[in-house]
Each structure stands twice: as structure tokens, then as C-alpha cells.
Coordinates of C-alpha atoms in Angstrom, one line a residue:
M1462 CA -34.6 -80.3 -45.5
I1463 CA -31.0 -79.5 -46.5
D1464 CA -29.1 -81.9 -48.7
P1465 CA -25.4 -81.7 -47.8
W1466 CA -24.4 -83.5 -50.9
A1467 CA -26.2 -81.3 -53.4
S1468 CA -24.9 -78.1 -54.9
T1469 CA -27.8 -75.7 -54.5
S1470 CA -28.5 -72.0 -53.6
V1471 CA -29.8 -71.3 -50.1
D1472 CA -31.9 -68.7 -48.3
Y1473 CA -29.7 -67.8 -45.4
D1474 CA -32.3 -65.8 -43.5
K1475 CA -34.8 -68.7 -43.8
L1476 CA -32.3 -71.2 -42.5
I1477 CA -31.4 -69.0 -39.5
N1478 CA -35.0 -68.8 -38.5
Q1479 CA -35.9 -72.5 -39.3
F1480 CA -32.9 -74.2 -37.6
G1481 CA -32.2 -71.9 -34.7
I1482 CA -28.8 -70.6 -36.0
E1483 CA -27.7 -67.4 -34.2
K1484 CA -26.2 -64.4 -36.0
I1485 CA -22.5 -63.9 -35.5
S1486 CA -23.0 -60.1 -35.8
D1487 CA -24.8 -60.2 -32.4
I1488 CA -21.6 -61.3 -30.7
L1489 CA -19.0 -59.7 -32.9
D1490 CA -18.1 -57.0 -30.3
E1491 CA -17.3 -59.7 -27.8
I1492 CA -14.6 -61.3 -30.1
K1493 CA -11.1 -59.9 -29.8
D1494 CA -9.5 -59.5 -33.2
P1495 CA -12.3 -61.3 -35.1
Q1496 CA -11.4 -63.2 -38.3
R1497 CA -11.8 -61.0 -41.4
L1498 CA -14.7 -63.1 -42.7
M1499 CA -16.6 -62.6 -39.5
K1500 CA -16.2 -58.8 -39.7
R1501 CA -17.4 -58.8 -43.3
G1502 CA -20.5 -61.0 -42.7
V1503 CA -19.2 -63.9 -44.8
V1504 CA -19.2 -66.0 -41.6
F1505 CA -22.8 -65.1 -40.7
G1506 CA -24.1 -67.6 -38.1
H1507 CA -23.1 -69.8 -35.2
R1508 CA -24.1 -72.2 -32.6
E1509 CA -22.5 -71.7 -29.2
F1510 CA -19.5 -69.7 -30.5
R1511 CA -19.5 -67.7 -27.3
E1512 CA -18.2 -70.7 -25.5
I1513 CA -15.3 -71.0 -28.0
N1514 CA -14.6 -67.3 -27.7
N1515 CA -14.4 -67.7 -23.9
L1516 CA -11.9 -70.6 -24.3
I1517 CA -9.8 -68.5 -26.7
N1518 CA -9.7 -65.6 -24.2
K1519 CA -8.7 -67.9 -21.3
K1520 CA -6.2 -69.7 -23.5
E1521 CA -7.8 -73.0 -22.7
D1522 CA -8.0 -76.1 -24.9
F1523 CA -10.4 -76.4 -27.7
A1524 CA -10.4 -78.1 -31.1
V1525 CA -11.5 -77.2 -34.6
V1526 CA -12.7 -79.9 -37.0
T1527 CA -13.2 -79.5 -40.8
G1528 CA -12.5 -82.0 -43.5
M1529 CA -12.4 -82.6 -47.1
M1530 CA -14.2 -85.0 -49.4
P1531 CA -11.6 -85.8 -52.0
S1532 CA -13.8 -86.0 -55.1
G1533 CA -12.8 -83.1 -57.2
Q1534 CA -10.6 -80.0 -57.6
M1535 CA -10.2 -77.4 -55.0
H1536 CA -11.5 -74.0 -56.1
I1537 CA -11.1 -70.4 -54.8
G1538 CA -14.3 -70.7 -52.7
H1539 CA -12.7 -73.4 -50.6
K1540 CA -10.0 -70.8 -49.5
M1541 CA -12.4 -69.3 -46.9
V1542 CA -12.3 -72.5 -44.8
V1543 CA -8.5 -72.4 -44.8
D1544 CA -8.5 -68.7 -43.8
Q1545 CA -10.6 -69.6 -40.8
L1546 CA -8.4 -72.5 -39.9
I1547 CA -5.3 -70.3 -39.9
W1548 CA -7.1 -67.9 -37.6
Y1549 CA -8.0 -70.7 -35.2
Q1550 CA -4.5 -72.0 -35.3
Q1551 CA -3.2 -68.6 -34.3
K1552 CA -5.6 -68.8 -31.4
G1553 CA -4.0 -72.1 -30.1
A1554 CA -6.6 -74.5 -31.4
M1555 CA -6.0 -78.2 -32.0
L1556 CA -6.9 -78.9 -35.6
S1557 CA -8.5 -82.2 -36.5
L1558 CA -8.7 -82.6 -40.3
P1559 CA -10.4 -85.8 -41.6
I1560 CA -10.1 -86.8 -45.2
A1561 CA -13.5 -88.2 -46.0
D1562 CA -12.5 -91.0 -48.4
L1563 CA -15.3 -93.2 -47.0
E1564 CA -17.9 -90.6 -47.9
S1565 CA -16.5 -89.9 -51.3
Y1566 CA -16.5 -93.7 -51.9
A1567 CA -20.1 -94.0 -50.7
A1568 CA -21.6 -90.8 -52.3
R1569 CA -19.3 -90.3 -55.4
D1570 CA -18.1 -93.8 -56.2
M1571 CA -14.5 -92.6 -55.7
S1572 CA -11.9 -95.3 -55.1
F1573 CA -9.8 -95.1 -52.0
E1574 CA -6.5 -94.9 -54.0
R1575 CA -7.8 -92.0 -56.1
G1576 CA -9.3 -90.3 -53.0
K1577 CA -5.9 -90.3 -51.3
Q1578 CA -4.2 -89.0 -54.4
I1579 CA -6.7 -86.1 -54.7
A1580 CA -6.4 -85.4 -51.0
V1581 CA -2.6 -85.0 -51.2
E1582 CA -2.2 -83.3 -54.6
E1583 CA -5.2 -81.0 -54.4
Y1584 CA -6.3 -80.4 -50.8
L1585 CA -3.2 -80.8 -48.6
T1586 CA -0.9 -79.1 -51.1
N1587 CA -3.2 -76.1 -51.4
W1588 CA -4.0 -75.9 -47.7
I1589 CA -0.2 -75.6 -47.0
A1590 CA 0.3 -73.2 -49.9
L1591 CA -2.5 -71.0 -48.6
G1592 CA -0.7 -70.7 -45.2
L1593 CA -1.9 -73.5 -43.0
D1594 CA 0.8 -75.3 -40.9
L1595 CA 0.1 -79.0 -41.0
E1596 CA 3.3 -80.0 -39.4
R1597 CA 2.5 -78.8 -35.8
D1598 CA 2.1 -81.3 -33.0
N1599 CA -1.5 -80.3 -32.4
V1600 CA -2.6 -81.0 -35.9
N1601 CA -4.2 -84.4 -36.8
V1602 CA -4.7 -85.2 -40.5
Y1603 CA -6.1 -88.6 -41.2
L1604 CA -7.9 -90.8 -43.8
Q1605 CA -11.2 -92.0 -42.5
S1606 CA -10.6 -95.5 -43.9
Q1607 CA -7.3 -95.9 -42.0
N1608 CA -8.4 -94.7 -38.5
K1609 CA -9.4 -97.4 -36.1
S1610 CA -10.3 -95.0 -33.3
L1611 CA -12.8 -93.4 -35.7
F1612 CA -14.5 -96.7 -36.5
D1613 CA -14.8 -97.5 -32.8
L1614 CA -16.4 -94.1 -32.2
E1615 CA -18.6 -94.4 -35.2
F1616 CA -19.9 -97.7 -33.9
K1617 CA -20.7 -96.1 -30.5
A1618 CA -22.4 -93.2 -32.2
S1619 CA -24.6 -95.5 -34.4
R1620 CA -26.1 -97.0 -31.2
K1621 CA -27.5 -93.5 -30.3
T1622 CA -29.5 -93.0 -33.5
N1623 CA -31.9 -94.9 -35.8
F1624 CA -33.1 -94.9 -39.4
S1625 CA -36.1 -92.8 -38.6
Q1626 CA -33.9 -89.9 -37.4
L1627 CA -31.6 -90.2 -40.4
H1628 CA -34.7 -90.3 -42.7
A1629 CA -36.0 -87.1 -41.1
I1630 CA -32.7 -85.3 -41.4
Y1631 CA -31.4 -86.5 -44.7
G1632 CA -34.4 -87.9 -46.5
F1633 CA -33.0 -91.4 -46.8
D1634 CA -35.4 -94.0 -48.1
N1635 CA -35.5 -97.7 -48.9
S1636 CA -33.4 -97.2 -52.0
T1637 CA -30.5 -95.5 -50.2
N1638 CA -27.4 -97.7 -50.1
I1639 CA -26.2 -98.5 -46.6
A1640 CA -22.8 -97.0 -47.1
H1641 CA -24.4 -93.6 -47.8
V1642 CA -26.5 -94.1 -44.6
Q1643 CA -23.3 -94.8 -42.7
A1644 CA -21.5 -91.7 -44.1
P1645 CA -23.2 -89.1 -41.8
L1646 CA -22.4 -91.3 -38.8
M1647 CA -18.7 -91.3 -39.8
Q1648 CA -18.9 -87.5 -39.9
V1649 CA -20.3 -87.5 -36.4
A1650 CA -17.3 -89.6 -35.3
D1651 CA -15.0 -87.1 -37.1
I1652 CA -16.4 -84.2 -35.2
L1653 CA -16.3 -86.0 -31.9
L1654 CA -12.9 -87.6 -32.3
P1655 CA -10.9 -84.8 -30.6
Q1656 CA -12.8 -85.6 -27.4
I1657 CA -11.5 -89.1 -27.0
E1658 CA -8.8 -89.9 -24.4
E1659 CA -6.1 -90.1 -27.1
F1660 CA -6.4 -86.4 -27.6
G1661 CA -6.9 -85.3 -24.0
G1662 CA -10.5 -86.2 -23.4
P1663 CA -13.7 -84.2 -23.6
K1664 CA -13.3 -80.6 -24.9
K1665 CA -15.3 -78.1 -26.8
V1666 CA -15.1 -78.4 -30.6
V1667 CA -16.0 -75.9 -33.2
V1668 CA -16.9 -76.8 -36.8
P1669 CA -16.7 -74.1 -39.5
V1670 CA -19.0 -75.1 -42.3
G1671 CA -21.2 -73.9 -45.1
V1672 CA -24.9 -73.9 -43.9
D1673 CA -25.5 -76.9 -46.2
Q1674 CA -23.6 -79.0 -43.7
D1675 CA -25.8 -78.1 -40.8
P1676 CA -27.7 -81.5 -40.9
H1677 CA -24.4 -83.1 -39.8
I1678 CA -24.0 -80.6 -37.0
R1679 CA -27.5 -81.2 -35.7
L1680 CA -27.1 -84.9 -35.8
T1681 CA -23.7 -84.7 -34.0
R1682 CA -25.1 -82.4 -31.3
D1683 CA -27.9 -84.8 -30.6
I1684 CA -25.6 -87.9 -30.5
A1685 CA -23.0 -86.0 -28.4
H1686 CA -25.7 -85.3 -25.9
R1687 CA -26.7 -89.0 -25.8
L1688 CA -23.1 -90.0 -25.3
N1689 CA -22.5 -87.5 -22.5
E1690 CA -23.3 -89.9 -19.7
E1691 CA -21.2 -92.7 -21.2
L1692 CA -18.2 -90.8 -22.5
G1693 CA -18.5 -87.2 -21.1
F1694 CA -18.8 -85.8 -24.6
I1695 CA -19.7 -82.1 -25.1
Q1696 CA -21.9 -80.8 -27.9
P1697 CA -19.9 -79.2 -30.6
A1698 CA -20.2 -75.5 -31.6
S1699 CA -20.3 -74.4 -35.2
T1700 CA -20.0 -71.4 -37.4
Y1701 CA -21.6 -70.9 -40.8
H1702 CA -20.3 -69.1 -43.8
R1703 CA -21.9 -68.0 -47.0
F1704 CA -21.0 -69.6 -50.3
L1705 CA -18.9 -67.8 -52.8
T1706 CA -21.1 -67.2 -55.7
G1707 CA -20.0 -68.9 -58.9
L1708 CA -18.9 -67.0 -62.0
T1709 CA -22.3 -67.5 -63.6
G1710 CA -24.2 -66.3 -60.6
D1711 CA -25.0 -69.8 -59.2
K1712 CA -23.1 -71.5 -56.4
M1713 CA -19.4 -72.2 -57.2
S1714 CA -19.0 -75.9 -57.6
S1715 CA -16.0 -78.2 -58.3
S1716 CA -18.2 -80.2 -60.6
K1717 CA -19.2 -77.2 -62.7
P1718 CA -16.1 -75.8 -64.4
N1719 CA -17.8 -72.7 -65.8
T1720 CA -18.7 -71.6 -62.2
A1721 CA -15.3 -72.0 -60.6
I1722 CA -11.7 -70.8 -60.5
Y1723 CA -9.6 -73.8 -59.6
L1724 CA -6.5 -73.4 -57.5
N1725 CA -4.4 -75.5 -59.9
E1726 CA -5.2 -73.2 -62.9
T1727 CA -2.6 -70.8 -64.3
P1728 CA -2.6 -67.2 -63.2
E1729 CA -3.5 -66.2 -66.7
V1730 CA -6.6 -68.5 -66.8
A1731 CA -7.7 -67.4 -63.3
A1732 CA -7.5 -63.7 -64.4
K1733 CA -9.4 -64.5 -67.6
K1734 CA -12.1 -66.2 -65.7
V1735 CA -12.6 -63.2 -63.5
K1736 CA -13.4 -61.2 -66.6
T1737 CA -16.3 -63.6 -67.4
A1738 CA -17.9 -63.3 -64.0
K1739 CA -21.4 -61.9 -63.6
T1740 CA -21.5 -58.4 -62.2
G1741 CA -24.2 -56.2 -60.5
G1742 CA -24.1 -53.8 -63.4
R1743 CA -27.2 -52.3 -65.0
E1744 CA -28.4 -52.8 -68.5
S1745 CA -26.7 -49.6 -69.7
L1746 CA -24.1 -47.1 -68.6
K1747 CA -26.8 -44.4 -68.3
E1748 CA -28.8 -46.7 -65.9
Q1749 CA -25.6 -47.4 -64.0
E1750 CA -24.9 -43.7 -63.5
E1751 CA -28.5 -42.9 -62.5
L1752 CA -29.4 -45.9 -60.4
G1753 CA -26.0 -47.2 -59.3
G1754 CA -24.7 -50.8 -59.4
E1755 CA -26.3 -53.7 -57.6
V1756 CA -23.1 -54.4 -55.6
D1757 CA -24.7 -57.2 -53.5
K1758 CA -25.4 -59.2 -56.7
C1759 CA -21.9 -58.7 -58.0
V1760 CA -19.5 -61.7 -58.2
I1761 CA -16.5 -59.4 -58.8
Y1762 CA -17.2 -57.5 -55.5
E1763 CA -17.6 -60.8 -53.7
M1764 CA -14.1 -61.9 -54.8
L1765 CA -12.7 -58.7 -53.3
V1766 CA -14.6 -59.2 -50.0
Y1767 CA -13.8 -62.9 -49.6
H1768 CA -10.2 -63.1 -50.9
L1769 CA -8.5 -60.2 -52.7
M1770 CA -8.7 -57.1 -50.6
D1771 CA -7.5 -56.8 -47.0
D1772 CA -8.1 -53.1 -46.6
D1773 CA -11.6 -52.5 -45.2
N1774 CA -11.6 -48.8 -46.1
E1775 CA -10.6 -49.4 -49.7
L1776 CA -13.3 -52.1 -49.9
E1777 CA -15.9 -49.7 -48.6
K1778 CA -14.8 -47.0 -51.1
I1779 CA -15.4 -49.5 -54.0
R1780 CA -18.8 -50.3 -52.6
E1781 CA -19.9 -46.7 -52.3
E1782 CA -18.6 -45.8 -55.8
C1783 CA -20.5 -48.7 -57.2
L1784 CA -23.8 -47.8 -55.4
E1785 CA -23.4 -44.2 -56.5
G1786 CA -22.9 -45.2 -60.1
R1787 CA -19.4 -43.7 -60.3
L1788 CA -17.6 -47.0 -60.8
R1789 CA -17.8 -48.8 -64.1
C1790 CA -18.0 -52.6 -64.1
G1791 CA -15.4 -52.9 -66.8
D1792 CA -12.9 -51.0 -64.8
C1793 CA -13.6 -53.0 -61.7
K1794 CA -13.2 -56.3 -63.6
V1795 CA -9.9 -55.2 -64.9
R1796 CA -8.6 -54.3 -61.5
T1797 CA -9.9 -57.5 -59.9
S1798 CA -8.5 -59.7 -62.6
E1799 CA -5.1 -58.1 -62.1
L1800 CA -5.4 -58.8 -58.3
M1801 CA -6.4 -62.4 -59.0
Q1802 CA -3.5 -62.9 -61.4
K1803 CA -1.0 -61.5 -58.8
Y1804 CA -2.5 -63.7 -56.1
F1805 CA -2.2 -66.9 -58.3
E1806 CA 1.3 -66.1 -59.3
D1807 CA 2.3 -66.0 -55.6
L1808 CA 0.2 -69.1 -54.9
K1809 CA 2.0 -71.1 -57.7
D1810 CA 5.4 -70.4 -56.1
K1811 CA 4.1 -71.7 -52.8
Q1812 CA 2.4 -74.8 -54.3
V1813 CA 5.8 -76.2 -55.4
E1814 CA 7.2 -76.4 -51.9
A1815 CA 3.8 -77.3 -50.4
S1816 CA 3.5 -80.4 -52.7
E1817 CA 6.6 -81.9 -51.2
I1818 CA 5.4 -81.3 -47.6
A1819 CA 2.0 -82.7 -48.4
K1820 CA 3.5 -86.1 -49.5
T1821 CA 4.8 -86.5 -45.9
I1822 CA 1.6 -85.8 -44.1
L1823 CA -0.2 -89.1 -44.7

């Protein structure tokens, strides 16, 4: 069982085998101009992405759904979702971006007023600053609590499931409050919303998520199948990305400041935090030179892979030098911290303008 509200480490291979997720690497050659995170194995799994790829190639309609639960600060790990949205937007997708203020109220006791404030100041501002165009006609950003069409759809979805199924998927029991039980059904409605007549009727939807959100995907696919005869809904596709490892070696989490680099931090603080990150270095320089570094356990290398290095050849060179013991962790940290500081300096300039645009979205 996966808990989509808990911050835990996951065994990706086990989840692929247990829940029938397919490997993106098996279809990578079929994707024209694959998104960088797909090529690098960060986006590692999918359900029915071939269908999305066919729609992209034919320039036919499809939608992408991903949302935010406004309960904390946005950190560098969240950037990978925005990078994927930008790629989909370039491919002509409709973007449907729910702000899960109902879920944050139910699961995190966050007031609606505070939820909206966090959504605008943290998420919308940073999404725009990171390069996402939220002012296009085919972009729908909305608060769950303010969307009547969503409530109508959630009510129809709730008729197609029962407490036994929700207990099996999420582990709900007699002590679970009803608002928390309702939250997954609202997410089902979020994912299916682009298929209602208001947005052109049934169409294929893809949901890029961390694998911890797969329970919502499985529930939605089941309910979409049950609603097919009534509404013509199509089961959504999905892609799954790895989590960016936190600075301490655990999952990066908004609620654990020592694990995360927040997007509202100063360039100097972001650079300093990089220097605290766990590396894949050996116990001694001699061991490093003899055995090589453990690059796949290195948070510094992950930052380069996920966010800071566009050149695949340069990235491969760093990997090889680390594995061969020729690259010292201290030197790599210094270079990565400089790249992070430069990135944040550029981001800060963009956040100023983005904050004004964000205020007009909701």
C-alpha cells in the first residue's frame, strides 16, 4: 500500500512490478524529442503513454493534469513537474491545473484563505518564473473549492466507488474523517475534468506524478472505466518520476527544512545548502581514488541531472570521472553550488514579474 500523503522513500523496481507500471525506457525510441527527464531516467515509468505520444505526433487534442496542494513552500524538487508541463505545453496540450485547497483543508488543516495565498505566492509565482505560460487560452487554473463543475463531477464519481475500495487502496478505517475520504474522489474529478463538455468532451489525459500518487491514478482509471457508458470518459494515462533526494539523503520534503532547497531562498542560502548535501564519496581520498565514487548515491550529482546541467555529454563526463575516482567530492560541490547560485539569481529576477502575473490568475 502506498500512502500519497506521507513523505517516505520508495522501491521503484518493486512498485513497477507490483502495480503494473511500464518502463518509459522501453518506448523512449518512439518519442520524438523526448523531454530531458525522460532521457535521463528521472521519468521512469508510465501507463498508456504510447497513446499520448500518438496524439502528439498527430497534433490531436489531449490534456495534462497536475495540481498543487497548497500547504507549504515550493522546493527545487517540485521544478521537475514544471519542466514536464513546459514540454507538454510546447506539444500543444491543454493544461488543467487544480489547486487542491480542499485536500489541504482535509489532510493538513489548512484554511481556504491561507491555501489560496500559498497557491498564488508560492506555486503560481514560481511556476511562471520557471517558464510556464499560465495566460494561454488552453490553460485552466482553478481552486477546487470554487469550481461547481468539479463538485458535480465528484458526485458522479462517488457513485462509482465504495468505502471498501477506498479502504483497500488508501487504508482508510473507521477513524478516518469523511473529508479525508472525500479528498481522493475530488482528485478523481480533477483528473477527469478536462473531459467534460465545457472543455470539448472526452479526450485522453496524461498525469505526470511521483509514484506515491499512483493510488489516485488507479482509482481514477477504475472510475473512468465505470463512467464510460454514461459520459464517454477515457481512462487517463500517467507518467511517474523519481523523487529528488533530499540534502540529507532522505526524500526532499517541504515539511523538513534540512532536506530541501526552497525556491524563495536567497541565491547565497541555496548555494550554501548545496555544500551541506550528502555525496557518494568514500570514507577517504585514497578509497575514492581506488574504488571510485558512488555516483548513484550522490545528491550533488542528482542536482546536476535533474536541474543544473543541460549538456548530456558534460554530465556523462562528470559521471565517468566520479566512478573512476578522478573527481573529488569537494570540487564537485563547489562547482554545483556555483551553478545553483547562478540559477537562483536568475530565478529571483523572474519571480518579481511572475508575482504580479500570478495575482491575476485566480
